Short mmCIF file of C-alpha atoms and ligand atoms in Angstrom, two decimals:
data_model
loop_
_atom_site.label_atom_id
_atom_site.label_comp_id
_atom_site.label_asym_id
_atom_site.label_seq_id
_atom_site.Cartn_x
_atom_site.Cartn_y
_atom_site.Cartn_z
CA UNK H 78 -51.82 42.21 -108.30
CA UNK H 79 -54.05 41.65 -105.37
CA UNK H 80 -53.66 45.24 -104.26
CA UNK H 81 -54.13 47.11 -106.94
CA UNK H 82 -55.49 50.62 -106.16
CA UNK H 83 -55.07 50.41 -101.91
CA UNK H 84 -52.93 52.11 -99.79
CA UNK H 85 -51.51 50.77 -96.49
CA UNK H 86 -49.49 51.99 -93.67
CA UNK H 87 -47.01 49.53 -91.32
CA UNK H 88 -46.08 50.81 -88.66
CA UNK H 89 -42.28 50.59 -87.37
CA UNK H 90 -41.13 49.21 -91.24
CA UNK H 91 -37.76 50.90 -91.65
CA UNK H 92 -36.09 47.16 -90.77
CA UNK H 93 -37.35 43.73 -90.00
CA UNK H 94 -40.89 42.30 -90.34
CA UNK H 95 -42.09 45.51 -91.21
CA UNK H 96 -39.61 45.78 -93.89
CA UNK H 97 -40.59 42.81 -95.61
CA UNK H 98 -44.65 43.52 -95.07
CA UNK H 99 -44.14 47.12 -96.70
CA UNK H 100 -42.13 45.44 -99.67
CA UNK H 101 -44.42 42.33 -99.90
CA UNK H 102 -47.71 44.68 -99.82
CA UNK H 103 -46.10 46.84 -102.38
CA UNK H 104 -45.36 43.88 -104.60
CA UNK H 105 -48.94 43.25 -105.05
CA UNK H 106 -49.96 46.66 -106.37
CA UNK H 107 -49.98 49.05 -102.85
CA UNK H 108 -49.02 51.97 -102.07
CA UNK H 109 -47.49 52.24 -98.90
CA UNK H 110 -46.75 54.59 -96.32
CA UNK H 111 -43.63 53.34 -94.14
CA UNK H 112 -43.53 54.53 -90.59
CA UNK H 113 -39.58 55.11 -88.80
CA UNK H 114 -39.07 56.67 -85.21
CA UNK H 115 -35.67 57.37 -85.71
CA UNK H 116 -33.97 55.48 -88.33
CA UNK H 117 -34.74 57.77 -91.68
CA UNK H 118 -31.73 55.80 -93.93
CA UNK H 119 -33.73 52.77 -92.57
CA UNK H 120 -36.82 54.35 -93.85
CA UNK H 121 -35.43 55.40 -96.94
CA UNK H 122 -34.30 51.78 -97.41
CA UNK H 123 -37.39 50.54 -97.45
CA UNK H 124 -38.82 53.22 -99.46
CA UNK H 125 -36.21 52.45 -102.41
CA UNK H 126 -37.16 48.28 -101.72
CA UNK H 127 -41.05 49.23 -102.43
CA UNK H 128 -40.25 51.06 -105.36
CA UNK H 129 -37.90 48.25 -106.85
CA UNK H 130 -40.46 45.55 -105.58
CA UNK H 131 -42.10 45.65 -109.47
CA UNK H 132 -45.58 46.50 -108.25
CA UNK H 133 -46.95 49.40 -109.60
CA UNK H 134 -49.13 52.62 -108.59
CA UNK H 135 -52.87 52.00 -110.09
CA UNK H 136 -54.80 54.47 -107.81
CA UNK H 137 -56.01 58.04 -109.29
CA UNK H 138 -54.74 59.69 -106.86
CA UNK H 139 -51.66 57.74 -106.60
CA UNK H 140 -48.32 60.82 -106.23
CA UNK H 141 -44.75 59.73 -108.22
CA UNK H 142 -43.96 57.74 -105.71
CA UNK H 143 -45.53 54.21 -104.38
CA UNK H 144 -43.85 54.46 -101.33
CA UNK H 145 -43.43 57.48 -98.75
CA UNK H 146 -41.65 57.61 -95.31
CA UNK H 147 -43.96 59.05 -92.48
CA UNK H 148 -41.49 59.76 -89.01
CA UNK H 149 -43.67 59.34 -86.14
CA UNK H 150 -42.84 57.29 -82.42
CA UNK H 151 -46.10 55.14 -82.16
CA UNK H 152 -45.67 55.04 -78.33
CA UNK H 153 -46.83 58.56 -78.56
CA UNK H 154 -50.81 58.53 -79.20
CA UNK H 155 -50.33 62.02 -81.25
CA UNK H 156 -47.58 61.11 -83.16
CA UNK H 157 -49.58 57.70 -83.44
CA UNK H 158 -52.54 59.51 -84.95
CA UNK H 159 -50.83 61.55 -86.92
CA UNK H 160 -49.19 58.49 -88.76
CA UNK H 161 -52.50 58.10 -89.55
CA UNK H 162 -53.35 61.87 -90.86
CA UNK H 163 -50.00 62.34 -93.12
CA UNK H 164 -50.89 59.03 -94.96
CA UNK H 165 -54.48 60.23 -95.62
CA UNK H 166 -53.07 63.60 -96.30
CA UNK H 167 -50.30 62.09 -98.69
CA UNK H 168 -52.08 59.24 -100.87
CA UNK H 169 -55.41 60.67 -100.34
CA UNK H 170 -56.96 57.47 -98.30
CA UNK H 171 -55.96 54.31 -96.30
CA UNK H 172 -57.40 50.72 -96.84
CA UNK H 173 -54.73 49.01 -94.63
CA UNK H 174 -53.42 49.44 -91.37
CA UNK H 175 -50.83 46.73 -90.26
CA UNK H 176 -49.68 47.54 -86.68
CA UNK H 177 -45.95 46.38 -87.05
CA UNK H 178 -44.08 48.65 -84.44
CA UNK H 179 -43.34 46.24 -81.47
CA UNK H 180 -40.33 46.18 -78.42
CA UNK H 181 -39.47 43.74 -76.02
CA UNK H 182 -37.68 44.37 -72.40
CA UNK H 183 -35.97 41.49 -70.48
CA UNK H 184 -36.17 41.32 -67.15
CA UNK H 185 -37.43 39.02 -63.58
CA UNK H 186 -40.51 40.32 -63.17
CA UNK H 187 -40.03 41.78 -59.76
CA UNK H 188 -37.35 43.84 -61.74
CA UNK H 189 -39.65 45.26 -64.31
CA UNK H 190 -39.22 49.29 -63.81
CA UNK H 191 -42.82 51.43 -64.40
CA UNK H 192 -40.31 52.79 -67.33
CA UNK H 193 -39.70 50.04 -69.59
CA UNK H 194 -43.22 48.94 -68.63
CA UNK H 195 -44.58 51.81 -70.27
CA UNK H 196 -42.33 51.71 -72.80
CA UNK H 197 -43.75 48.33 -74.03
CA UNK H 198 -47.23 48.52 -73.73
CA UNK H 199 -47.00 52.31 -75.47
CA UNK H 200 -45.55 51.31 -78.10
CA UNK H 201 -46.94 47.37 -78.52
CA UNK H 202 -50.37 48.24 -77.41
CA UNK H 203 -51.70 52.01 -76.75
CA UNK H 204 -49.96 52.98 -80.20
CA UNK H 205 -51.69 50.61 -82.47
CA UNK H 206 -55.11 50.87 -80.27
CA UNK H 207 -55.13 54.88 -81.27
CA UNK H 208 -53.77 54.31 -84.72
CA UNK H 209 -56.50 52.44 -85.29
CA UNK H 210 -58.74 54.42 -84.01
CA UNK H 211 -57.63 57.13 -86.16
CA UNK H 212 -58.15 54.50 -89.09
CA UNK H 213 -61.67 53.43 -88.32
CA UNK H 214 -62.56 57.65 -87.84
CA UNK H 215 -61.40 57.67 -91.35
CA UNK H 216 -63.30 54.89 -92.83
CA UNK H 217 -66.68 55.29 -90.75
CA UNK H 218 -66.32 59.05 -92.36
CA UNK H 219 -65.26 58.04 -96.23
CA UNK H 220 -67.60 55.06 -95.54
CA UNK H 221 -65.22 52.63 -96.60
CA UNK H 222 -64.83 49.06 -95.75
CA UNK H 223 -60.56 48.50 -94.45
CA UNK H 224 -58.43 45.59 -93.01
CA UNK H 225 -56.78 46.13 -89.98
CA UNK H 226 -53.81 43.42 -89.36
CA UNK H 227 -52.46 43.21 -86.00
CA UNK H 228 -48.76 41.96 -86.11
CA UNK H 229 -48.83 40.16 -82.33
CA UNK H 230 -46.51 37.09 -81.60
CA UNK H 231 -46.87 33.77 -80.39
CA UNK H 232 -46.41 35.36 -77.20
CA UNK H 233 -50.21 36.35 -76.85
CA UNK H 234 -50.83 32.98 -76.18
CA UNK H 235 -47.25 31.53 -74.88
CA UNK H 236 -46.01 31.82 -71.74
CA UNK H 237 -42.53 34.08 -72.00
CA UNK H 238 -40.57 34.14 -68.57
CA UNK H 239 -38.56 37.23 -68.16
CA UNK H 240 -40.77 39.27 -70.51
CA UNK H 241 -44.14 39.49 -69.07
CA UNK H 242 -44.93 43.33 -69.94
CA UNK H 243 -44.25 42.03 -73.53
CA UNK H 244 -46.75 39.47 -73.20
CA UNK H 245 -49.30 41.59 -71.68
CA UNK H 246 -48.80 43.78 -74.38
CA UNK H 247 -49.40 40.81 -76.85
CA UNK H 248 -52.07 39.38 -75.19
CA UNK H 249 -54.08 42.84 -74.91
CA UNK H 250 -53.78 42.50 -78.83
CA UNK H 251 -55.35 39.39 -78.95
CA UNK H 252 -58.77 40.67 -76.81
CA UNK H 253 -58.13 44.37 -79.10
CA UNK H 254 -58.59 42.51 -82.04
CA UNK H 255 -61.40 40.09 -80.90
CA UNK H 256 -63.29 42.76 -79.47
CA UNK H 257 -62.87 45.21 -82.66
CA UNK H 258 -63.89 42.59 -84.82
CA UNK H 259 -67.32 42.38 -83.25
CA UNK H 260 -68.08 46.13 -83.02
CA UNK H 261 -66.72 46.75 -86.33
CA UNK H 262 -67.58 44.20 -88.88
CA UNK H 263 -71.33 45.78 -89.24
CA UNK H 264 -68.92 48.80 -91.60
CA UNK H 265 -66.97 46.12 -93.39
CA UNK H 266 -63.52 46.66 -91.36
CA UNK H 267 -61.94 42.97 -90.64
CA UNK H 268 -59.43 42.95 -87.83
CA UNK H 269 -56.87 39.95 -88.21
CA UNK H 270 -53.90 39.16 -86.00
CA UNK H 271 -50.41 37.65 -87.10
CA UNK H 272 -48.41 35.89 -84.74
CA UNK H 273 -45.02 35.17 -85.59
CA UNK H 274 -43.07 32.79 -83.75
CA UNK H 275 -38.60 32.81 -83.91
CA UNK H 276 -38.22 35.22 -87.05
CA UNK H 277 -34.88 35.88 -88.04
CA UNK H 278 -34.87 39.67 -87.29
CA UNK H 279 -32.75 42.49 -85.51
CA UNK H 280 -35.07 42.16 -81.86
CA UNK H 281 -33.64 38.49 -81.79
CA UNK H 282 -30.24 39.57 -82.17
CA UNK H 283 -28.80 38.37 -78.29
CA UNK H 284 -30.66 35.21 -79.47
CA UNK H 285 -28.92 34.90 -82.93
CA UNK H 286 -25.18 34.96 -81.55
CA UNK H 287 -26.11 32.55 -78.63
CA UNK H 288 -25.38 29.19 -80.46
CA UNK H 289 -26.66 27.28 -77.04
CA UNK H 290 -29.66 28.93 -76.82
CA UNK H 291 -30.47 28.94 -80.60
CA UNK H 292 -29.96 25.16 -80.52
CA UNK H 293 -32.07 25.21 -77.77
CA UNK H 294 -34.76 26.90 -79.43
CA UNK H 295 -34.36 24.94 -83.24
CA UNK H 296 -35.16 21.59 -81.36
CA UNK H 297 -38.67 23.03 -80.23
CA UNK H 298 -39.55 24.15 -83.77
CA UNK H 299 -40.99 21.26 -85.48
CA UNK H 300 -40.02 22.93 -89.37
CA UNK H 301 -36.48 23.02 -87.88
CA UNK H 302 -35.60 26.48 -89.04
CA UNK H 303 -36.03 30.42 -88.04
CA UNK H 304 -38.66 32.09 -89.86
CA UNK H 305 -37.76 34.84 -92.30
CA UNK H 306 -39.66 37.84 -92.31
CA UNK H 307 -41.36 37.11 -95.47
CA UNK H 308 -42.63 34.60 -94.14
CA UNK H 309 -44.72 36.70 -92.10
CA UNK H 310 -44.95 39.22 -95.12
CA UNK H 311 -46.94 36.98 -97.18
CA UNK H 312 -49.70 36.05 -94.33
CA UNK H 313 -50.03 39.65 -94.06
CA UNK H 314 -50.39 39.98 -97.90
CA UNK H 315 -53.35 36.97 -97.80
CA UNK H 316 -55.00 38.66 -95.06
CA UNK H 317 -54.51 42.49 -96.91
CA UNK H 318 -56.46 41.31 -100.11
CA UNK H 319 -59.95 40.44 -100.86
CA UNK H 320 -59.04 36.64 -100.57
CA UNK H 321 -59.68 37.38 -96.71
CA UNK H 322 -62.70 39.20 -96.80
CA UNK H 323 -64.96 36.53 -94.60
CA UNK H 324 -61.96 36.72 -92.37
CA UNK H 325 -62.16 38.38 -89.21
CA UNK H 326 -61.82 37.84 -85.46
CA UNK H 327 -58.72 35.48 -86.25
CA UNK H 328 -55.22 34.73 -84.97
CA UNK H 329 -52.86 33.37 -87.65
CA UNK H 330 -49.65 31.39 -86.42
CA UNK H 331 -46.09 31.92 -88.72
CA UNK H 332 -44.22 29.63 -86.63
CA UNK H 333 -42.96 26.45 -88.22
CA UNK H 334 -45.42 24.86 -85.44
CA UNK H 335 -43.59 26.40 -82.38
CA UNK H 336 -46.48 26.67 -80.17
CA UNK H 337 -48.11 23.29 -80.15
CA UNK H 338 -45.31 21.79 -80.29
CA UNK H 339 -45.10 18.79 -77.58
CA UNK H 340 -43.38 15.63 -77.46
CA UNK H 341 -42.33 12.94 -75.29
CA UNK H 342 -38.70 11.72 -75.17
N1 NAD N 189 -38.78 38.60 -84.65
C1 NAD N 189 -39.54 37.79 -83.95
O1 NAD N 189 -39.13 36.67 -83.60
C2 NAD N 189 -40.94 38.20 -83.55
C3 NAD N 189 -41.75 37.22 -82.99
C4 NAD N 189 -43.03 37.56 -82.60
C5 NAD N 189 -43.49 38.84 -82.80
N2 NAD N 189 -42.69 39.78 -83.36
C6 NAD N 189 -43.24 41.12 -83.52
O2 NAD N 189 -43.03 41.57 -84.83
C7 NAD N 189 -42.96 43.00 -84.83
C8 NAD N 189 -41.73 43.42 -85.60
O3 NAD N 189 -40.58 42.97 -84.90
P1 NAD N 189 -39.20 42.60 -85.62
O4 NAD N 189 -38.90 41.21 -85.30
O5 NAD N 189 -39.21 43.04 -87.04
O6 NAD N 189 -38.22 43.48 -84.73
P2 NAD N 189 -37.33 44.75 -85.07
O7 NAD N 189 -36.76 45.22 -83.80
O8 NAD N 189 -36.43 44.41 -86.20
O9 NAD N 189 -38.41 45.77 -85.64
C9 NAD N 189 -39.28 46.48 -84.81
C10 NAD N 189 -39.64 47.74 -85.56
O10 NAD N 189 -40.47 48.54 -84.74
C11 NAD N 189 -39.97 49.86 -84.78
N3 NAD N 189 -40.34 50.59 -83.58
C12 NAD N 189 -40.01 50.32 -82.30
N4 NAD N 189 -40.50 51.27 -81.49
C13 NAD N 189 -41.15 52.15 -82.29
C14 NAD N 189 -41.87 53.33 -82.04
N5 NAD N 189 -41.99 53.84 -80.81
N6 NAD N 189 -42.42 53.98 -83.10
C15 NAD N 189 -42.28 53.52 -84.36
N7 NAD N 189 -41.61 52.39 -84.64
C16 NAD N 189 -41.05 51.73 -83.61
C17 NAD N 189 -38.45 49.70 -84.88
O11 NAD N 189 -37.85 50.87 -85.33
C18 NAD N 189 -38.39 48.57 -85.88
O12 NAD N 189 -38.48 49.06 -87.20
C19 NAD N 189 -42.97 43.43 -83.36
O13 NAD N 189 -44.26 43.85 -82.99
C20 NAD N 189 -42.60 42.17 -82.63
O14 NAD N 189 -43.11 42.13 -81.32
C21 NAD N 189 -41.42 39.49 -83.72
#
């Protein structure tokens, strides 16, 4: 039980990667707050998942319950932030923060409306950079070391034609992270990101029932499958514990070798 005794919050966890983080974490002794927007039986889903997951509740001020639903839409910085507050208000402290919550829009760029612009970098960026700001508040004020895991995407490195708000988004991670690192290692917070490549989840759904273009896509992964969300789960759950505490400042590709993948016929 690597995390015995901590409590974590993933944002955007009522299906997909976040699912499978908020299980995985929970399997190793945490206590974890799932964040919806609007999918509460998606939620609760996951709630019942963390509470079958055979980890167990070790903190003292651990409630009946090791997990608890918090609504909130993290492209809204209050509803961000207070993500943030009902966890701390619920299990009485936060040691994790894994920013999860994550859309995509497709579109030529010189289609991209200001709307779904915004709607991508609110939710993929400006959400998790007040969430954790609301975090690190906490921690500078309880004095309290935390790990901070950024769930990004191959993308914040890739090239991504048709979705280039989405890899703006996921490239602003990559600097977020770099930067925080620096200015917050001297109070023991470690900032991490994950970048999954193909995982088998609901946003890859168009992708999933296109047998062209998932043949297409198989041939460039060198591991020659999707990647399942627990795949990312247990990078998370490595970079969550105390295994990772010299860790910071990192990128960590779940991609079956996707990205430097190159080869000559
Ligand atoms: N699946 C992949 O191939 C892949 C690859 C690279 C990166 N990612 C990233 O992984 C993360 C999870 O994606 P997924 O594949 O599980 O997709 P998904 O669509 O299944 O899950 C995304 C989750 O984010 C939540 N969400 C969206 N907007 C929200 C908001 N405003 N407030 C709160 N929650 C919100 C959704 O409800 C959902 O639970 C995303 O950040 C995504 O960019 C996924």
């Amino acid at each position: 039980m690597k995390l015995e005794g901590k409590i974590a919050l993933v944002t955007g966890s009522s299906q997909g990667i976040g699912q499978a983080i908020a299980i995985r974490l929970a399997s190793e002794g945490a206590n974890v707050a799932i964040n919806y927007r609007s999918n509460p039986e998606g939620a609760q889903e996951t709630v019942a998942k963390v509470e079958a997951s055979g980890g167990k509740c070790y903190t003292a001020l651990c409630p009946n319950s090791q997990g608890y639903a918090v609504q909130g839409d993290i492209g809204m910085v209050d509803e961000a932030r207070d993500a943030i507050t009902e966890t701390i208000e619920h299990f009485g402290k936060l040691d994790i923060l894994v920013n999860n919550a994550g859309i995509e829009k497709h579109a030529p760029f010189w289609e991209v409306t200001e709307a779904d612009y915004d709607a991508v970098m609110n939710v993929n960026l400006k959400g998790a950079f007040f969430a954790t700001q609301e975090m690190v508040k906490h921690l500078m004020d309880t004095k309290r070391p935390g790990k901070i895991i950024n769930i990004s995407s191959v993308h914040e490195e890739l090239p991504f034609p048709n979705f280039t708000a989405y890899c703006a988004s996921k490239g602003g991670m990559k600097m977020f992270a770099r930067n925080l690192a620096v200015e917050l290692a001297p109070f023991g917070i470690t900032i991490n990101n994950v970048a999954p490549g193909a995982i088998e989840t609901p946003i890859n759904t168009k992708l999933l029932n296109d047998p062209q273009k998932l043949g297409v896509l198989l041939k460039n992964i060198p591991l020659g499958r999707l990647g399942q969300p627990s795949d990312v789960a247990a990078m998370v759950a490595f970079l969550a514990s105390s295994d990772a505490d010299y860790i910071t400042e990192s990128t960590f590709f779940v991609d079956g070798g996707l990205t430097w993948n190159y080869q000559e016929q």
